[in-house]
PDB file of C-alpha atoms in Angstrom:
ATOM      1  CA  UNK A  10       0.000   0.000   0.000  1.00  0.00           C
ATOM      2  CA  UNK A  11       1.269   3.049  -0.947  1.00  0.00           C
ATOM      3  CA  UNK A  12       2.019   6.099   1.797  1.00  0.00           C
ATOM      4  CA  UNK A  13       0.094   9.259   1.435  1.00  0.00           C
ATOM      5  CA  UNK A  14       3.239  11.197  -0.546  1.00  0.00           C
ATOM      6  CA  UNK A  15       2.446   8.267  -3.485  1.00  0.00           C
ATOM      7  CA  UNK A  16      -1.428   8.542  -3.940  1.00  0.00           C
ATOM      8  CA  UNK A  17      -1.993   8.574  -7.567  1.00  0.00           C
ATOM      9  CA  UNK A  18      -5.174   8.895  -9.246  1.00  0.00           C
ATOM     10  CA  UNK A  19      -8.312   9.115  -8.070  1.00  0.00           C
ATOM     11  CA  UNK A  20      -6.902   8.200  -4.357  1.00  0.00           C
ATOM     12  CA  UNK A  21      -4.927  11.229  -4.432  1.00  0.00           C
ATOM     13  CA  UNK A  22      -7.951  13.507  -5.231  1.00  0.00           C
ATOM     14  CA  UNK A  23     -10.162  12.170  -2.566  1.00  0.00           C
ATOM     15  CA  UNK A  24      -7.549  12.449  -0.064  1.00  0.00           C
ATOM     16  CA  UNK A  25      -6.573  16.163  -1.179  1.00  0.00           C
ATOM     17  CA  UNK A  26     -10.267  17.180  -0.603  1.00  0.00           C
ATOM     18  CA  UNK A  27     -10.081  15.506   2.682  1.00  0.00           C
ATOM     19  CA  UNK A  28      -7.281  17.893   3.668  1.00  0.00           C
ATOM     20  CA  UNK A  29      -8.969  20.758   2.229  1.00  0.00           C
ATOM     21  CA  UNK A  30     -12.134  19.617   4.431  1.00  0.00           C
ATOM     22  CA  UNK A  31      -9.905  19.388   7.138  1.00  0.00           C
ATOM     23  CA  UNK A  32      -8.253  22.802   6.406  1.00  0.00           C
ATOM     24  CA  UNK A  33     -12.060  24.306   6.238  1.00  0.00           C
ATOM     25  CA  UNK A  34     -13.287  22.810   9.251  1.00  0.00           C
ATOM     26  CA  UNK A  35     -10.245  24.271  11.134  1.00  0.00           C
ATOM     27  CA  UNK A  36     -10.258  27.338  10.201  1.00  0.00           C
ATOM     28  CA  UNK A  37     -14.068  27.899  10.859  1.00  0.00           C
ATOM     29  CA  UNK A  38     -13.674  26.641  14.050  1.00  0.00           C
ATOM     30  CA  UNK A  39     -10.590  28.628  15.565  1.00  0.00           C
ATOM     31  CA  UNK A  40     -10.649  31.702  13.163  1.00  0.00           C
ATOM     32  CA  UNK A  41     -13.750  34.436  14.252  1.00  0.00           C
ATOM     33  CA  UNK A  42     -13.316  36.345  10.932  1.00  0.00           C
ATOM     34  CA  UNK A  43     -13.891  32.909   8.572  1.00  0.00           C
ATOM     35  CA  UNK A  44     -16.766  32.262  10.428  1.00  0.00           C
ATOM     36  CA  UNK A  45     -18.300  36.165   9.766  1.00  0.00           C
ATOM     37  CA  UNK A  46     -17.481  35.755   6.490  1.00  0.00           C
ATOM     38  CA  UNK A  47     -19.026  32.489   6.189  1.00  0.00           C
ATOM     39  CA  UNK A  48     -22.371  34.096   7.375  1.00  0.00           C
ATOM     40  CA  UNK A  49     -22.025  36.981   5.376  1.00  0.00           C
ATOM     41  CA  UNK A  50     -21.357  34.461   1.750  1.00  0.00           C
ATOM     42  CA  UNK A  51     -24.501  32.956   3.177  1.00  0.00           C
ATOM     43  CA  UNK A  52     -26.742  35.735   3.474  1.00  0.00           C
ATOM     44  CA  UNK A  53     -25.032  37.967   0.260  1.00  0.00           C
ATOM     45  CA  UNK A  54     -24.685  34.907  -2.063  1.00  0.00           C
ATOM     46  CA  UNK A  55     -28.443  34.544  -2.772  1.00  0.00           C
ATOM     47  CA  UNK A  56     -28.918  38.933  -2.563  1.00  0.00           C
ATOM     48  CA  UNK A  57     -26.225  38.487  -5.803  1.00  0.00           C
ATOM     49  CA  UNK A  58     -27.849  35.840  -7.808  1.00  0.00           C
ATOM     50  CA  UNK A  59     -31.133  37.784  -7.359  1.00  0.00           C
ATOM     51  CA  UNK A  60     -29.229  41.451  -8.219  1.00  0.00           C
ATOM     52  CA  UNK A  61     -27.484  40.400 -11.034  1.00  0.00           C
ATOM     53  CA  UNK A  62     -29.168  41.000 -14.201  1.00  0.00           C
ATOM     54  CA  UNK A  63     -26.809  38.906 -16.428  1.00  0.00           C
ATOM     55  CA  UNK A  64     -24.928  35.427 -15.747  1.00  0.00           C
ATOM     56  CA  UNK A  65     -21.719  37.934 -15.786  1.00  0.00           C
ATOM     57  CA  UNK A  66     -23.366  40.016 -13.297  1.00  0.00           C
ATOM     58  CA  UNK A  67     -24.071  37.306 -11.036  1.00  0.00           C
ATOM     59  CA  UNK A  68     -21.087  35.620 -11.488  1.00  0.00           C
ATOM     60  CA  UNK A  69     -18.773  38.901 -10.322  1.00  0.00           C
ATOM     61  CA  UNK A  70     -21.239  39.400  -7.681  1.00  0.00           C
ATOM     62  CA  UNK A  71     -21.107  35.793  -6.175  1.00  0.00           C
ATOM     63  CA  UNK A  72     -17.364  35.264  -7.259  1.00  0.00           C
ATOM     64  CA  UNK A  73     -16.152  38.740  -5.794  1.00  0.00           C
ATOM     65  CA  UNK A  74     -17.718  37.198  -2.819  1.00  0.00           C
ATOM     66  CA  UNK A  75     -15.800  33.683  -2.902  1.00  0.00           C
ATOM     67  CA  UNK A  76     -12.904  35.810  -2.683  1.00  0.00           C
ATOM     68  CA  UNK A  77     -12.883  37.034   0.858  1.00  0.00           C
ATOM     69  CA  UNK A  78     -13.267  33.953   2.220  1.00  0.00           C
ATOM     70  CA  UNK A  79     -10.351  32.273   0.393  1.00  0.00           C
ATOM     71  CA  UNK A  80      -7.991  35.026   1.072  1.00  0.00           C
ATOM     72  CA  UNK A  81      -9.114  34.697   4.723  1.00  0.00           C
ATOM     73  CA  UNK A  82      -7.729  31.289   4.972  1.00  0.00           C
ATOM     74  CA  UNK A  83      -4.562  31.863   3.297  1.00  0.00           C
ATOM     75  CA  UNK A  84      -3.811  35.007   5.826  1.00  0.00           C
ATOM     76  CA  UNK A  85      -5.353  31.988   9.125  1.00  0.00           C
ATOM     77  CA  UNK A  86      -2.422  29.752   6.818  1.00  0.00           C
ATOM     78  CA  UNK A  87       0.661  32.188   7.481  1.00  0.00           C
ATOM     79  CA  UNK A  88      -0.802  33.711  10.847  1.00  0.00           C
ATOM     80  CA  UNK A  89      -0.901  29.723  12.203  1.00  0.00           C
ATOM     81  CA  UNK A  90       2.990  29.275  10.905  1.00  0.00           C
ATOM     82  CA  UNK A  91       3.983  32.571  12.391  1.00  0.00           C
ATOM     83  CA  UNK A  92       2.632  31.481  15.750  1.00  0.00           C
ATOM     84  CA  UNK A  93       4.078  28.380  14.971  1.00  0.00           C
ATOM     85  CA  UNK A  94       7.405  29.056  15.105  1.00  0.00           C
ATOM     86  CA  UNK A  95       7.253  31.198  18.413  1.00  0.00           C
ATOM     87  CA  UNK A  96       4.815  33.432  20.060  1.00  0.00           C
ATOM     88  CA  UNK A  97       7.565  35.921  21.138  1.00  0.00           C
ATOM     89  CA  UNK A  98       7.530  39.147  19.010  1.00  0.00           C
ATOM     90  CA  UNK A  99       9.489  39.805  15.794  1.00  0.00           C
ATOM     91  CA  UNK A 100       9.127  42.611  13.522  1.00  0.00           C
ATOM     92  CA  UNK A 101       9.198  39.851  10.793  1.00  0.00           C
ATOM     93  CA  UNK A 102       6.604  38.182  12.424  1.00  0.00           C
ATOM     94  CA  UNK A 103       4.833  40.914  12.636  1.00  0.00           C
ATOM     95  CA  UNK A 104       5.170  42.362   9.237  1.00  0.00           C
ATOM     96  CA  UNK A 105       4.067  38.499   7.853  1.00  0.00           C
ATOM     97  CA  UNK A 106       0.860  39.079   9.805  1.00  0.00           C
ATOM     98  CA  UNK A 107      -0.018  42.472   8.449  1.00  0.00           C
ATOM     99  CA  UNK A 108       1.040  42.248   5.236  1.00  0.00           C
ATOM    100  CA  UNK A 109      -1.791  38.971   5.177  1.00  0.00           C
ATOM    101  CA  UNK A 110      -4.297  40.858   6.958  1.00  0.00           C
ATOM    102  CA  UNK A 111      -3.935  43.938   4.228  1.00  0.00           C
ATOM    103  CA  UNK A 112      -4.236  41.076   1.757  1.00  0.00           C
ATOM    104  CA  UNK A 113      -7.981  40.599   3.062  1.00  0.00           C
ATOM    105  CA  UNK A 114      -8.745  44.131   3.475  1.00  0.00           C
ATOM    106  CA  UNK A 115      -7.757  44.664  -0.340  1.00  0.00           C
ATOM    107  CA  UNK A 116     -10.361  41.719  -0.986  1.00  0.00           C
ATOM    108  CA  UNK A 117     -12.743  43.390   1.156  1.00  0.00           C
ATOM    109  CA  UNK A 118     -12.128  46.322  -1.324  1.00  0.00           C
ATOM    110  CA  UNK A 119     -12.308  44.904  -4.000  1.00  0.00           C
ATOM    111  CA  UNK A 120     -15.451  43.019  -3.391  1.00  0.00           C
ATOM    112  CA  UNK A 121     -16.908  46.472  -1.882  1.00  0.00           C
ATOM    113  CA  UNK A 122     -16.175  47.667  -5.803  1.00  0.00           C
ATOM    114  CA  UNK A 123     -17.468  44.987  -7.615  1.00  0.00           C
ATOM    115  CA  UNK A 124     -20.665  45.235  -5.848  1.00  0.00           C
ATOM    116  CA  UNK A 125     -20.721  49.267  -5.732  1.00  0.00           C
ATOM    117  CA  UNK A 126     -19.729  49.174 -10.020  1.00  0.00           C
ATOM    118  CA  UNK A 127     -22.708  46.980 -11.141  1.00  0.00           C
ATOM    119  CA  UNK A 128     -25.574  47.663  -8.505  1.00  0.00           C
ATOM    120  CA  UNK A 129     -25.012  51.823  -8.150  1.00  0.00           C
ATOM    121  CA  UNK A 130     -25.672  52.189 -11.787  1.00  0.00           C
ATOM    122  CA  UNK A 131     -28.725  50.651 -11.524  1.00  0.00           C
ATOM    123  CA  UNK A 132     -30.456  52.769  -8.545  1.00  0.00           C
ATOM    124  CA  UNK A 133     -29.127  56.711  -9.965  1.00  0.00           C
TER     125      UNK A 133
END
């Protein structure tokens, strides 16, 4: 039987979406901001496939949304290694933390924009 570095195939696959499961399940439960965001894709995904007049439309407004949520788990990724390695404080440390947290806001932005460019339009 192969180890789980050699999964080929199929195997492979299932056991990668395991992790990602995993990975999901994780950072719901220990990270406050996934889990807002999770309730906010809940409530804002349906308010986008309702708003948006044209597949495109709903697909920027429901995709823009996908997007906080991922980057939020990449920035839980690197905050969980930085505390990893040491809880002191380092201005590295530090700097890896911010740096991931600005990488949300900027997603937060960006989704803000998407939202503000096709809906505004339609109520002026």
């Amino acid at each position: 039987m192969a180890n789980d570095n050699q999964a080929r195939g199929w195997r492979r696959i299932v056991r990668a979406f395991g992790f990602s499961l995993k990975g999901l399940r994780a950072c719901f439960r220990f990270e406050e901001a996934f889990r807002q965001e999770v309730i906010a894709l809940i409530a804002l995904v349906p308010i986008g496939l309702w708003l948006g007049e044209t597949p495109v439309e709903r697909a920027l407004l429901v995709g823009s949304l996908l997007v906080v949520p991922m980057v939020e788990l990449l920035n839980s990724a690197i905050e969980a290694n930085v505390d990893r390695i040491g809880l002191e404080r380092h201005e590295l440390s530090a700097r890896a933390k911010d740096i991931a947290s600005a990488a949300v806001l900027i997603s937060v932005i960006f989704t803000t924009l998407i939202w503000g460019l096709i809906l505004v339009p339609k109520w002026l």
